[in-house]
PDB file of C-alpha atoms in Angstrom:
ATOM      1  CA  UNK A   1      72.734 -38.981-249.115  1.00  0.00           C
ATOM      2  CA  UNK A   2      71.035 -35.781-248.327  1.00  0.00           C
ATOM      3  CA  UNK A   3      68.351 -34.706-250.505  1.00  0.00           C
ATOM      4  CA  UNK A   4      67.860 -31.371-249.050  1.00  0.00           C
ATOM      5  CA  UNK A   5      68.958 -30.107-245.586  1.00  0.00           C
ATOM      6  CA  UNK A   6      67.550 -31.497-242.391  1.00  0.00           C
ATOM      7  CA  UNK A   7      64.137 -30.962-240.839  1.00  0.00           C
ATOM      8  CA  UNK A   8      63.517 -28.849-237.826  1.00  0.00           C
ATOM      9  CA  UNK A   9      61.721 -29.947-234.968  1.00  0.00           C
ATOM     10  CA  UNK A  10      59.122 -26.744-235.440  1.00  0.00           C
ATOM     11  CA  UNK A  11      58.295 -28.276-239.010  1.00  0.00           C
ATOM     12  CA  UNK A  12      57.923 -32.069-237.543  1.00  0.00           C
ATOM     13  CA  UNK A  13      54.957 -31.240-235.042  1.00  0.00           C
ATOM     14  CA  UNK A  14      53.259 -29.973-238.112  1.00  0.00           C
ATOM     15  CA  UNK A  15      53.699 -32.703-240.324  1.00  0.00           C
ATOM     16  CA  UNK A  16      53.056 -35.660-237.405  1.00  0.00           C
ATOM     17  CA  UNK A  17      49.471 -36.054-238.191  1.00  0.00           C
ATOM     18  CA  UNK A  18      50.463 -36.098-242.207  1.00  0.00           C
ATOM     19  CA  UNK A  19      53.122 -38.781-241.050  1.00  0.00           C
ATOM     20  CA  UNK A  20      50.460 -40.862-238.586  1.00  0.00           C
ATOM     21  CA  UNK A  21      47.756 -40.869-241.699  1.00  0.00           C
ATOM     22  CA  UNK A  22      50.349 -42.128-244.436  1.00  0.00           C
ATOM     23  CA  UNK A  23      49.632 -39.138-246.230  1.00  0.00           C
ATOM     24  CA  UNK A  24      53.982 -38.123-246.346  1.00  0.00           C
ATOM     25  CA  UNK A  25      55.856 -39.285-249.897  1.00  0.00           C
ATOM     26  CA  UNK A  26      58.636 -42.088-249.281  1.00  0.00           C
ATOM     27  CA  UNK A  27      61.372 -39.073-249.454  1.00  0.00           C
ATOM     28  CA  UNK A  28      59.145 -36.828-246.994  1.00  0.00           C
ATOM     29  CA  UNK A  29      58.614 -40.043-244.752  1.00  0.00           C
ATOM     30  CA  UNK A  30      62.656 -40.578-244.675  1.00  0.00           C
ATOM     31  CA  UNK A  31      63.346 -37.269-244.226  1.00  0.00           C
ATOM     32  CA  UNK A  32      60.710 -37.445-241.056  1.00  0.00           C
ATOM     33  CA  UNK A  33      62.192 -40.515-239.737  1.00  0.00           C
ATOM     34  CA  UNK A  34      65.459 -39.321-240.432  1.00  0.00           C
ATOM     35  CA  UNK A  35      64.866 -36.238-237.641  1.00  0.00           C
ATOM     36  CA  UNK A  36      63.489 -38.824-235.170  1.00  0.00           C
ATOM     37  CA  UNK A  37      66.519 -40.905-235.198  1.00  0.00           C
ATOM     38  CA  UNK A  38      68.784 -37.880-233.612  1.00  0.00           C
ATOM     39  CA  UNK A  39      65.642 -35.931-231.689  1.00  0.00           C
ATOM     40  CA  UNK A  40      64.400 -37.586-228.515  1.00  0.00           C
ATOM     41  CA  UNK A  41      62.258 -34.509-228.289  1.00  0.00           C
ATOM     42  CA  UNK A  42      60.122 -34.968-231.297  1.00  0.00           C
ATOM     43  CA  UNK A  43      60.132 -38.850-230.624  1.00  0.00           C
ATOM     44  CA  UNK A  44      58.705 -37.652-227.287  1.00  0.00           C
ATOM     45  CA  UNK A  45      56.067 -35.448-229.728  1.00  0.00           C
ATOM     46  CA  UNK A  46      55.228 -38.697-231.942  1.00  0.00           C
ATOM     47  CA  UNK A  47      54.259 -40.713-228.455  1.00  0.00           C
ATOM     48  CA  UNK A  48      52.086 -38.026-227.144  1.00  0.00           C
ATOM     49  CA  UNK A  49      50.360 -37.292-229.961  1.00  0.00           C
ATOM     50  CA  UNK A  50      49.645 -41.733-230.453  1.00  0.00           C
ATOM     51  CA  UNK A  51      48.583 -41.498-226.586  1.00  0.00           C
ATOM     52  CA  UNK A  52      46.339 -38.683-227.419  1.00  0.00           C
ATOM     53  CA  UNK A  53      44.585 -40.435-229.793  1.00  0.00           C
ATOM     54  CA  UNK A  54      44.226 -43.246-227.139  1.00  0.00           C
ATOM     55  CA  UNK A  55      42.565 -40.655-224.959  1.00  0.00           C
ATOM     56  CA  UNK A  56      40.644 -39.382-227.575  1.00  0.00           C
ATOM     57  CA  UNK A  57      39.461 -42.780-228.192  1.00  0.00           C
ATOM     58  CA  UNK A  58      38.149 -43.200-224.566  1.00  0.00           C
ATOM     59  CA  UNK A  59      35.287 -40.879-225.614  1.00  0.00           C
ATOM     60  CA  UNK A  60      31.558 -42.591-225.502  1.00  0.00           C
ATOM     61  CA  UNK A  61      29.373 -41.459-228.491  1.00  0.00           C
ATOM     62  CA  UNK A  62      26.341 -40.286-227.727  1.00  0.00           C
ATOM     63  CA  UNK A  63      22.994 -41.945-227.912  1.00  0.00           C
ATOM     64  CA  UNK A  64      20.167 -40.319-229.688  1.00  0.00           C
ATOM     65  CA  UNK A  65      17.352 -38.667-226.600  1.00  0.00           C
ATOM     66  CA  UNK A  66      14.949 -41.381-226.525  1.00  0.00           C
ATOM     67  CA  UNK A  67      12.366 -38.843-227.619  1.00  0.00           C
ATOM     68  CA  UNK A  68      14.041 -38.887-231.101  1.00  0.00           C
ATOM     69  CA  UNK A  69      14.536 -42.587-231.171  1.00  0.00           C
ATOM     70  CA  UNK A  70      10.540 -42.747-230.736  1.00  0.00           C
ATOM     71  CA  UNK A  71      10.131 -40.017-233.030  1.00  0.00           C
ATOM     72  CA  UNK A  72      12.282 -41.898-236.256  1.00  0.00           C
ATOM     73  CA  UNK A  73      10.238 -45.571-235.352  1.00  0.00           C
ATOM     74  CA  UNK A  74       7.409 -43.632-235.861  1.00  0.00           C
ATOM     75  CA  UNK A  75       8.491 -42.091-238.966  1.00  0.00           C
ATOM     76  CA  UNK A  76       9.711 -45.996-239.858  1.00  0.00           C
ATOM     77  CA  UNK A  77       6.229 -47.375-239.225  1.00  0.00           C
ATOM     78  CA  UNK A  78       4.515 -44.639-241.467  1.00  0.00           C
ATOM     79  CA  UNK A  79       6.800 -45.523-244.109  1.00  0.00           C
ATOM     80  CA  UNK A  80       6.429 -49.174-243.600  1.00  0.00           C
ATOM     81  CA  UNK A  81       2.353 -48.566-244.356  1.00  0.00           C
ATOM     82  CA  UNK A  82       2.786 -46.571-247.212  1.00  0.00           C
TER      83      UNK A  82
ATOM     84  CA  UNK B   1      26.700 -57.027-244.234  1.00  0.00           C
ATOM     85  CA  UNK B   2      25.263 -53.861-246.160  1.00  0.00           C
ATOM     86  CA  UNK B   3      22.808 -56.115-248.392  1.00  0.00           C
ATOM     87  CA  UNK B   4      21.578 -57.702-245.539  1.00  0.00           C
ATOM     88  CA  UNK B   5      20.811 -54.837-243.998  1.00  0.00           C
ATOM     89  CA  UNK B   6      19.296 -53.070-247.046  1.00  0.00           C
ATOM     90  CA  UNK B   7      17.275 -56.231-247.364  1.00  0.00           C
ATOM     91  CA  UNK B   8      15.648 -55.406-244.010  1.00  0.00           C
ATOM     92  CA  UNK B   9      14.650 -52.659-244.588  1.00  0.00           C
ATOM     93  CA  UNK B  10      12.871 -52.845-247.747  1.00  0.00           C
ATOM     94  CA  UNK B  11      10.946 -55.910-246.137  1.00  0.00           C
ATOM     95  CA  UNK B  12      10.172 -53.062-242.908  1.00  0.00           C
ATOM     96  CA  UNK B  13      12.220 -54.669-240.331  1.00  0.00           C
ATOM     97  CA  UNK B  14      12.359 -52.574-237.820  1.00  0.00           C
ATOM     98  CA  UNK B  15      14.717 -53.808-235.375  1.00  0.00           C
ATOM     99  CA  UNK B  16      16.917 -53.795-238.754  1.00  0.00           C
ATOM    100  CA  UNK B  17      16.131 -49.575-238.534  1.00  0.00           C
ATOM    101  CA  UNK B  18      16.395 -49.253-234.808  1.00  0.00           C
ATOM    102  CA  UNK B  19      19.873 -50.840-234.941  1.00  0.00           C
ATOM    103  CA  UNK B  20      21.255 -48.478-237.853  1.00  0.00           C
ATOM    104  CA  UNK B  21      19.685 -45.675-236.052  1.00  0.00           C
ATOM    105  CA  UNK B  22      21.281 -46.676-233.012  1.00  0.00           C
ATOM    106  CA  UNK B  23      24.492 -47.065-234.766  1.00  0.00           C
ATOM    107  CA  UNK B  24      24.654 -43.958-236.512  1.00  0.00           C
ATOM    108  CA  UNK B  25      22.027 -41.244-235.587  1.00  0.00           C
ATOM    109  CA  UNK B  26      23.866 -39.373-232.658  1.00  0.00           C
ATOM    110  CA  UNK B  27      26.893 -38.931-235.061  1.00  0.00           C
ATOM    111  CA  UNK B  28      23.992 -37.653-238.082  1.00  0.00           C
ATOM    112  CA  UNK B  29      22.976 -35.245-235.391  1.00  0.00           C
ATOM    113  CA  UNK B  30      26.496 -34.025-234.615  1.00  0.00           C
ATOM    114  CA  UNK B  31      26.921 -33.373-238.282  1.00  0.00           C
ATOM    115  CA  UNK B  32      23.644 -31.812-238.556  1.00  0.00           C
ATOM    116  CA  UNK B  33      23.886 -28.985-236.021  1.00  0.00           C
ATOM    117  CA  UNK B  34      27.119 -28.504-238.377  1.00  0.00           C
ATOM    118  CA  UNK B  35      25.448 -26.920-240.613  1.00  0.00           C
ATOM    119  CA  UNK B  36      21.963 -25.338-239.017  1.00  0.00           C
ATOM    120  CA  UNK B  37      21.935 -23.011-235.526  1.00  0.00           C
ATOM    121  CA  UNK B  38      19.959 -24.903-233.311  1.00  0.00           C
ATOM    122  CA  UNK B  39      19.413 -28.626-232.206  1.00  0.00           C
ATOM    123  CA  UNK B  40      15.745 -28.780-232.545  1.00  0.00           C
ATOM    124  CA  UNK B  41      16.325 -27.781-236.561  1.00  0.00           C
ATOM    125  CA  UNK B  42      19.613 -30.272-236.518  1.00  0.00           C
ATOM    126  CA  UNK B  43      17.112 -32.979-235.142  1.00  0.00           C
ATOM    127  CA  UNK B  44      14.473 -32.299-238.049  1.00  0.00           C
ATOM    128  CA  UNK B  45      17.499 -32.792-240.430  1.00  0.00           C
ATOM    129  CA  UNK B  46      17.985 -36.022-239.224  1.00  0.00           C
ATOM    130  CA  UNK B  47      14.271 -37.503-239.153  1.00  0.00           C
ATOM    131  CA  UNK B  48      14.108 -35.533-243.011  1.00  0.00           C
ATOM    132  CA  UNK B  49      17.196 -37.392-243.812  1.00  0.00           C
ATOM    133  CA  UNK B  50      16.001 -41.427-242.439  1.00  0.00           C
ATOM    134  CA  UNK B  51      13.088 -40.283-244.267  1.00  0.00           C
ATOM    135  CA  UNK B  52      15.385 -39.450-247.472  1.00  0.00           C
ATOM    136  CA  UNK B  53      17.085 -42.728-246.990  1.00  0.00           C
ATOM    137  CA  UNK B  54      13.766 -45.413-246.620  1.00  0.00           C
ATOM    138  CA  UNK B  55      11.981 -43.246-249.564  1.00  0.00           C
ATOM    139  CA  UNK B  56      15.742 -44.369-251.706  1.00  0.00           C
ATOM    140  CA  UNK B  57      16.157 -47.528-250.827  1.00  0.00           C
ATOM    141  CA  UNK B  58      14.836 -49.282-253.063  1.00  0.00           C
ATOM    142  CA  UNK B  59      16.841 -47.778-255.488  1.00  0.00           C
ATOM    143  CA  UNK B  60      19.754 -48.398-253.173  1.00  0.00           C
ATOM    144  CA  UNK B  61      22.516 -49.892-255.648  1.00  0.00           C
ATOM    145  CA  UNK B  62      25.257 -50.616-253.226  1.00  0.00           C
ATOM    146  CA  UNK B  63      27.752 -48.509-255.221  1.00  0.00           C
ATOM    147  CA  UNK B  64      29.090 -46.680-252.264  1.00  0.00           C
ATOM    148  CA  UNK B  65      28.135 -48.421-248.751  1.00  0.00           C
ATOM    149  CA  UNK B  66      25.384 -47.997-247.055  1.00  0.00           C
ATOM    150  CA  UNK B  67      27.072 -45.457-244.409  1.00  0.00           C
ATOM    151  CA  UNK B  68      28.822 -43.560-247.110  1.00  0.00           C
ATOM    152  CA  UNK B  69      25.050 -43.261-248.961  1.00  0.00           C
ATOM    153  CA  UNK B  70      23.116 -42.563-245.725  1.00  0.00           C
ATOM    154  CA  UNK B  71      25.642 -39.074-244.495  1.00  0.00           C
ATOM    155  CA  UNK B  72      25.254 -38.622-248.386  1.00  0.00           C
ATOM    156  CA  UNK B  73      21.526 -37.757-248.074  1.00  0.00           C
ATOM    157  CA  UNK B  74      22.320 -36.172-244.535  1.00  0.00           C
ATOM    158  CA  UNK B  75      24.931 -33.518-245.824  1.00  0.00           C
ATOM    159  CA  UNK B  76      22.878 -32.734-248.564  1.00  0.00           C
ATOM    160  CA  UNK B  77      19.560 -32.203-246.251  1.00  0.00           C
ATOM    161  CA  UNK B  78      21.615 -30.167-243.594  1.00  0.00           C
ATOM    162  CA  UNK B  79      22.905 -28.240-246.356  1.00  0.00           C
ATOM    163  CA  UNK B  80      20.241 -27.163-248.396  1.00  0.00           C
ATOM    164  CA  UNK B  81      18.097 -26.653-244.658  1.00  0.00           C
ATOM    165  CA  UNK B  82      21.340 -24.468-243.939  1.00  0.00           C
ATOM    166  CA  UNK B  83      21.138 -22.797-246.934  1.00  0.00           C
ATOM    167  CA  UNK B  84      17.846 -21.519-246.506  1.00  0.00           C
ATOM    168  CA  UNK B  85      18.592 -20.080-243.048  1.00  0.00           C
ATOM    169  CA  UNK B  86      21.468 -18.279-244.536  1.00  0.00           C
ATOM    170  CA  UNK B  87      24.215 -20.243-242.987  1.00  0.00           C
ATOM    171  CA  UNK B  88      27.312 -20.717-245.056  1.00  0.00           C
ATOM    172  CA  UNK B  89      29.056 -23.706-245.070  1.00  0.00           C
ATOM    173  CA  UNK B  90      32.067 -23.652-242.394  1.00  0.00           C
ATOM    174  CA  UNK B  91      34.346 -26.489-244.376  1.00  0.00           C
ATOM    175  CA  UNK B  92      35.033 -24.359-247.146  1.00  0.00           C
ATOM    176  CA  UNK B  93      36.576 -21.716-245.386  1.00  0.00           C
ATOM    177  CA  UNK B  94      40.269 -22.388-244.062  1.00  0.00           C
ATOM    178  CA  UNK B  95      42.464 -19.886-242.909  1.00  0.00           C
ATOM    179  CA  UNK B  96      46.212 -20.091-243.855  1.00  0.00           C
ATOM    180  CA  UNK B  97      47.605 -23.031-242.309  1.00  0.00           C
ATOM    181  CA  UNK B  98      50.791 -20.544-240.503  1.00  0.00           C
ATOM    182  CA  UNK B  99      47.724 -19.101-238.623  1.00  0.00           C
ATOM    183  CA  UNK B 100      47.515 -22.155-235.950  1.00  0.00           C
ATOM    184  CA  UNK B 101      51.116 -23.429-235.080  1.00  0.00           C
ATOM    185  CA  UNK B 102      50.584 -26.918-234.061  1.00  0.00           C
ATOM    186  CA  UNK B 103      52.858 -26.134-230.800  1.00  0.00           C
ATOM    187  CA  UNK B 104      53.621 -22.335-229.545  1.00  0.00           C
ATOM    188  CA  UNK B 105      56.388 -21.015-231.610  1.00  0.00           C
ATOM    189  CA  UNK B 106      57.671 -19.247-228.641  1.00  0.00           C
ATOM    190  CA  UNK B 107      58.937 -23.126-227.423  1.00  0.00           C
ATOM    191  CA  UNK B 108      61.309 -23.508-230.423  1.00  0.00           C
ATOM    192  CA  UNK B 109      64.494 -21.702-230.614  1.00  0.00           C
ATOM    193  CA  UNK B 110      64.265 -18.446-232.771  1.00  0.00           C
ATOM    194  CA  UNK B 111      67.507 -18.059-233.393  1.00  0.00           C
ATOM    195  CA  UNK B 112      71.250 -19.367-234.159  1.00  0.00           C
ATOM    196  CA  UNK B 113      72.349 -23.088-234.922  1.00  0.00           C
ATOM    197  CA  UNK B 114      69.015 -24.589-233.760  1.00  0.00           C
ATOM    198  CA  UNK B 115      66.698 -22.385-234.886  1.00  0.00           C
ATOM    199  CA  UNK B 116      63.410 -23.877-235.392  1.00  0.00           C
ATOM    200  CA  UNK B 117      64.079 -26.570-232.802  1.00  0.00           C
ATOM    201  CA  UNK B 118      62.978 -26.901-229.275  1.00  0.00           C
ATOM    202  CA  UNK B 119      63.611 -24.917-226.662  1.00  0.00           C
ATOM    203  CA  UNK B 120      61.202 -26.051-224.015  1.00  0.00           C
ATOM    204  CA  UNK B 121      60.594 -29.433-225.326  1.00  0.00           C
ATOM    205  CA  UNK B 122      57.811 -31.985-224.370  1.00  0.00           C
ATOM    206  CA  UNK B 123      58.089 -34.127-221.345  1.00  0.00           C
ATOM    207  CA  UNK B 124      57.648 -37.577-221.911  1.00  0.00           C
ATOM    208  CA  UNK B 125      54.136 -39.009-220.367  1.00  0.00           C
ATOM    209  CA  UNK B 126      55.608 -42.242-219.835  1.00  0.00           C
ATOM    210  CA  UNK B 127      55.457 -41.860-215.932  1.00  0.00           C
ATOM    211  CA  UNK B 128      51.612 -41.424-216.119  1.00  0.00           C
ATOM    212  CA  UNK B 129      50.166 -44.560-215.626  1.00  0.00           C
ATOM    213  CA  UNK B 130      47.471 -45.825-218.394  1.00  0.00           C
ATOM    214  CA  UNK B 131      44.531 -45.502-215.732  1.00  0.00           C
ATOM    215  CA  UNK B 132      45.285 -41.841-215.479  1.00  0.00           C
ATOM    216  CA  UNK B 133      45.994 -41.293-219.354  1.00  0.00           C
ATOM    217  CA  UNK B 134      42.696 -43.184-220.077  1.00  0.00           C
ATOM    218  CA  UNK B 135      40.572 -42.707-217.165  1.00  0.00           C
ATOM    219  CA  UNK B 136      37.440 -40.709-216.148  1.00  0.00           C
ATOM    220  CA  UNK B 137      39.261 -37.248-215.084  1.00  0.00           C
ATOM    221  CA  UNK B 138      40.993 -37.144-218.560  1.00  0.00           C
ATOM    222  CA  UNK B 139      38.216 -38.100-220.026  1.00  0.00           C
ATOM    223  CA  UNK B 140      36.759 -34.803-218.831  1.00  0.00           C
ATOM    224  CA  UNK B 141      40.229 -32.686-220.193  1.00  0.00           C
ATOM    225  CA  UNK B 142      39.498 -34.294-223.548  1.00  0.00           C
ATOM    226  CA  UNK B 143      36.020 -33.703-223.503  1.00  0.00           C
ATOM    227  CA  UNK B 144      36.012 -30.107-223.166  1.00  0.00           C
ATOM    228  CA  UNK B 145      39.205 -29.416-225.662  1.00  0.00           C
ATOM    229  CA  UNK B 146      36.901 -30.605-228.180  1.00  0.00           C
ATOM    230  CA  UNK B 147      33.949 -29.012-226.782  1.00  0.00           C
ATOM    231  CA  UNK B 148      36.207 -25.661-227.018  1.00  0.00           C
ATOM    232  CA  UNK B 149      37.472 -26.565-230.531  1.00  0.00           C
ATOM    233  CA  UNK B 150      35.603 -24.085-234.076  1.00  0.00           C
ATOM    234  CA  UNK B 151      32.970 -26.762-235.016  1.00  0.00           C
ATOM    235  CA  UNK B 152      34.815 -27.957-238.185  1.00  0.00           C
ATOM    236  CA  UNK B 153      37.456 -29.241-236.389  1.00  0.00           C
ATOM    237  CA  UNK B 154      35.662 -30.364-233.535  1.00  0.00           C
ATOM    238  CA  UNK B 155      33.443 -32.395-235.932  1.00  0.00           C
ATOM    239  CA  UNK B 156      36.436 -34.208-237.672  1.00  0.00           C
ATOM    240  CA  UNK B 157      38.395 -34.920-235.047  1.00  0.00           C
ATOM    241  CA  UNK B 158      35.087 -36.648-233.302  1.00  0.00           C
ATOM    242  CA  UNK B 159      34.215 -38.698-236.411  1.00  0.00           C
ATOM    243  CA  UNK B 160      37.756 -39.821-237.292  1.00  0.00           C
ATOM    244  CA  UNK B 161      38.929 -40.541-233.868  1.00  0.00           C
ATOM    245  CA  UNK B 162      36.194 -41.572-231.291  1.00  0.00           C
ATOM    246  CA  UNK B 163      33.692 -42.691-234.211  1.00  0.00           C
ATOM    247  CA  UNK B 164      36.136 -44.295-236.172  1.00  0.00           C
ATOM    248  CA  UNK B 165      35.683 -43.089-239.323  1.00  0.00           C
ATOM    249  CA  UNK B 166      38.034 -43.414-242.398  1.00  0.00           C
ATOM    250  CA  UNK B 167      39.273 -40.241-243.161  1.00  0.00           C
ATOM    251  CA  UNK B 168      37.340 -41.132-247.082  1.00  0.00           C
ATOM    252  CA  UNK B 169      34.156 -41.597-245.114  1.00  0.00           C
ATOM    253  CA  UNK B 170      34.456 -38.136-243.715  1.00  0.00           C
ATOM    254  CA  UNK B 171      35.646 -36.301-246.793  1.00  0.00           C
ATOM    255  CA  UNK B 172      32.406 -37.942-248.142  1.00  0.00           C
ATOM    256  CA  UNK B 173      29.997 -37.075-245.463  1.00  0.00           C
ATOM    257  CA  UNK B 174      31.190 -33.736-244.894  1.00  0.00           C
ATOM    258  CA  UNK B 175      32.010 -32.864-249.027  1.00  0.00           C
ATOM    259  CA  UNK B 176      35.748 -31.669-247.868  1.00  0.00           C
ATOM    260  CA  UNK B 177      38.450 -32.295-249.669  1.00  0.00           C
ATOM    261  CA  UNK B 178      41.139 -34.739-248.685  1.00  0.00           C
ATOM    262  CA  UNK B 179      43.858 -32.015-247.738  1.00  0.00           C
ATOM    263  CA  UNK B 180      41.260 -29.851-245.334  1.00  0.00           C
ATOM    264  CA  UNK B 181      40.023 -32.664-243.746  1.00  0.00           C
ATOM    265  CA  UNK B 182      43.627 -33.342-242.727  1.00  0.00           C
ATOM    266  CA  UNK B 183      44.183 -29.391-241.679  1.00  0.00           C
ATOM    267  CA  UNK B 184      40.616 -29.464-239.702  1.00  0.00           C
ATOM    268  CA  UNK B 185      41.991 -32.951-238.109  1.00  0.00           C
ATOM    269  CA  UNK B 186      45.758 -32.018-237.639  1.00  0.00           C
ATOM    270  CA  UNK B 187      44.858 -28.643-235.910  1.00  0.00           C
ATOM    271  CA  UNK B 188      42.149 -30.004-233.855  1.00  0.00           C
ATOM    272  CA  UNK B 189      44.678 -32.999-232.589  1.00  0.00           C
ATOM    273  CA  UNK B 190      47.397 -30.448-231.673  1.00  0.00           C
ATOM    274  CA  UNK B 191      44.962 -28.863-229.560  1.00  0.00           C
ATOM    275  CA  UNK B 192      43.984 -31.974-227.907  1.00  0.00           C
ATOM    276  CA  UNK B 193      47.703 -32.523-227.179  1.00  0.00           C
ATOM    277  CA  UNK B 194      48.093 -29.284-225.607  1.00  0.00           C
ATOM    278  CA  UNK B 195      45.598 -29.014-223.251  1.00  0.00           C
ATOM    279  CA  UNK B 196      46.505 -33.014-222.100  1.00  0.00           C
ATOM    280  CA  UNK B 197      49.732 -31.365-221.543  1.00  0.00           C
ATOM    281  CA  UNK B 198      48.761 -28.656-219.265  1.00  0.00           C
ATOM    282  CA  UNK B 199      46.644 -30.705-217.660  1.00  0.00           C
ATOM    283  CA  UNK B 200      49.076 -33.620-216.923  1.00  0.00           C
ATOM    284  CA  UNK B 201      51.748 -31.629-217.230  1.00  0.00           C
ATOM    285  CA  UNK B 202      51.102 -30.417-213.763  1.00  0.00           C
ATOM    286  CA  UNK B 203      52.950 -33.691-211.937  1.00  0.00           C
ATOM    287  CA  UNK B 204      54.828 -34.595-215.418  1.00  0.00           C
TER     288      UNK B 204
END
């Protein structure tokens, strides 16, 4: 049964990262799904967006300059001898 | 885990500090120079903030974790440090979500049966090998989307997805709401996409 008329592919690619983070109601979530099972296109979307993240997830962090790291122990050790 | 921890550092263990330093400092910095201009002043926010956080922990109640407490006192040092160099606040101010289309509009059809569906669809990456999709030259692609992204986005998207923050713990540390941090993360994630798709687009 349709509950209202079918999603368009321009309104799926805004409502992916809604879909990836749970965030979509059952309905919304069937409605979603729904699309995917007739549109290769937007299944295509989905995947890119999930290998994306993979990519984005390749990304080192950071490590404080070692200047600052010095800088905080010696804040630490002035705290310690309060 | 937290306790432990917390028990460290009230008995002034200080490999216990250097490892929760180590662990979170570079992303306290990142959200620092959110909210002040330069990263000398974003740097003072953090040492005033570890200072913040060993002057309260003794009073430390575990109520929220440890993390969740630390950005706490962060947000609320970078912001009041902000404040006083008349910076506003760039979380609270989101533009219409219709003003950045996930994908150009011009690739969906604008009009007849299909309207609003694609009309230069995506190309599968399915042929790109896994070393290319997650190796050093993409890297670089990703790198500098993010680098290229308004802060607020560029800030969410590098907590939630190479930190690996919960989307709570940065709704928390940043004082957003649920829904923007979503908006800040979905736009910045589109981006992302696009620019991996120029860039491997090029031998599909």
């Amino acid at each position: 049964m349709k509950l209202a008329r079918d999603l368009t592919c321009i309104e799926i690619v805004e409502l992916v990262t809604e879909y990836l983070e749970g965030g979509l109601s059952a309905t919304e979530r069937e409605r979603f799904e729904e699309h995917l099972g007739f549109c290769d296109w937007c299944v295509t979307y989905l995947e890119q967006m999930r290998q994306t993240l993979a990519a984005v997830g390749t990304l080192g962090v950071d490590d404080l300059s070692p200047a600052m790291q010095d800088m905080l122990l010696d804040a630490f050790r002035g705290w310690r001898a309060r | 885990m937290d306790a432990e921890i917390v028990e460290a550092l009230r008995a002034g263990d200080e490999a216990a500090f250097a490892a929760l330093v180590a662990q979170y400092g570079a992303s306290m910095l990142r959200v620092a120079q959110m909210y002040v201009r330069t990263r000398a002043v974003a740097e003072e926010v953090v040492q005033e903030a570890w200072l913040g956080v060993l002057r309260g922990i003794d009073s430390f109640e575990g109520r929220s974790s440890l993390k969740t407490w630390i950005f706490r006192i962060l947000t609320n040092t970078a912001k009041t440090r902000g404040e006083r160099e008349g910076r506003s606040i760039p979380f609270s101010a989101l533009e219409g979500a219709g003003d950045e289309p996930a994908v150009e509009p011009e690739r969906f059809q604008a009009e007849g049966r299909w309207t609003g569906h694609w009309a230069a669809p995506p190309s599968p990456w399915r042929d790109v090998p896994e070393s290319r999709l997650l190796g050093a030259e993409t890297r670089q692609v990703v790198a500098r989307a993010i680098a290229d992204l308004p802060p607020a986005q560029a800030t969410v998207i590098t907590m939630r997805d190479v930190e690996g923050f919960s989307s709570e713990e940065v709704c928390n540390a940043l004082d957003v709401s649920e829904t923007n941090q979503r908006v800040l993360l979905h736009r910045a994630r589109s981006k992302v996409r696009r620019a991996l798709e120029d860039y491997l687009g090029d031998d599909g």
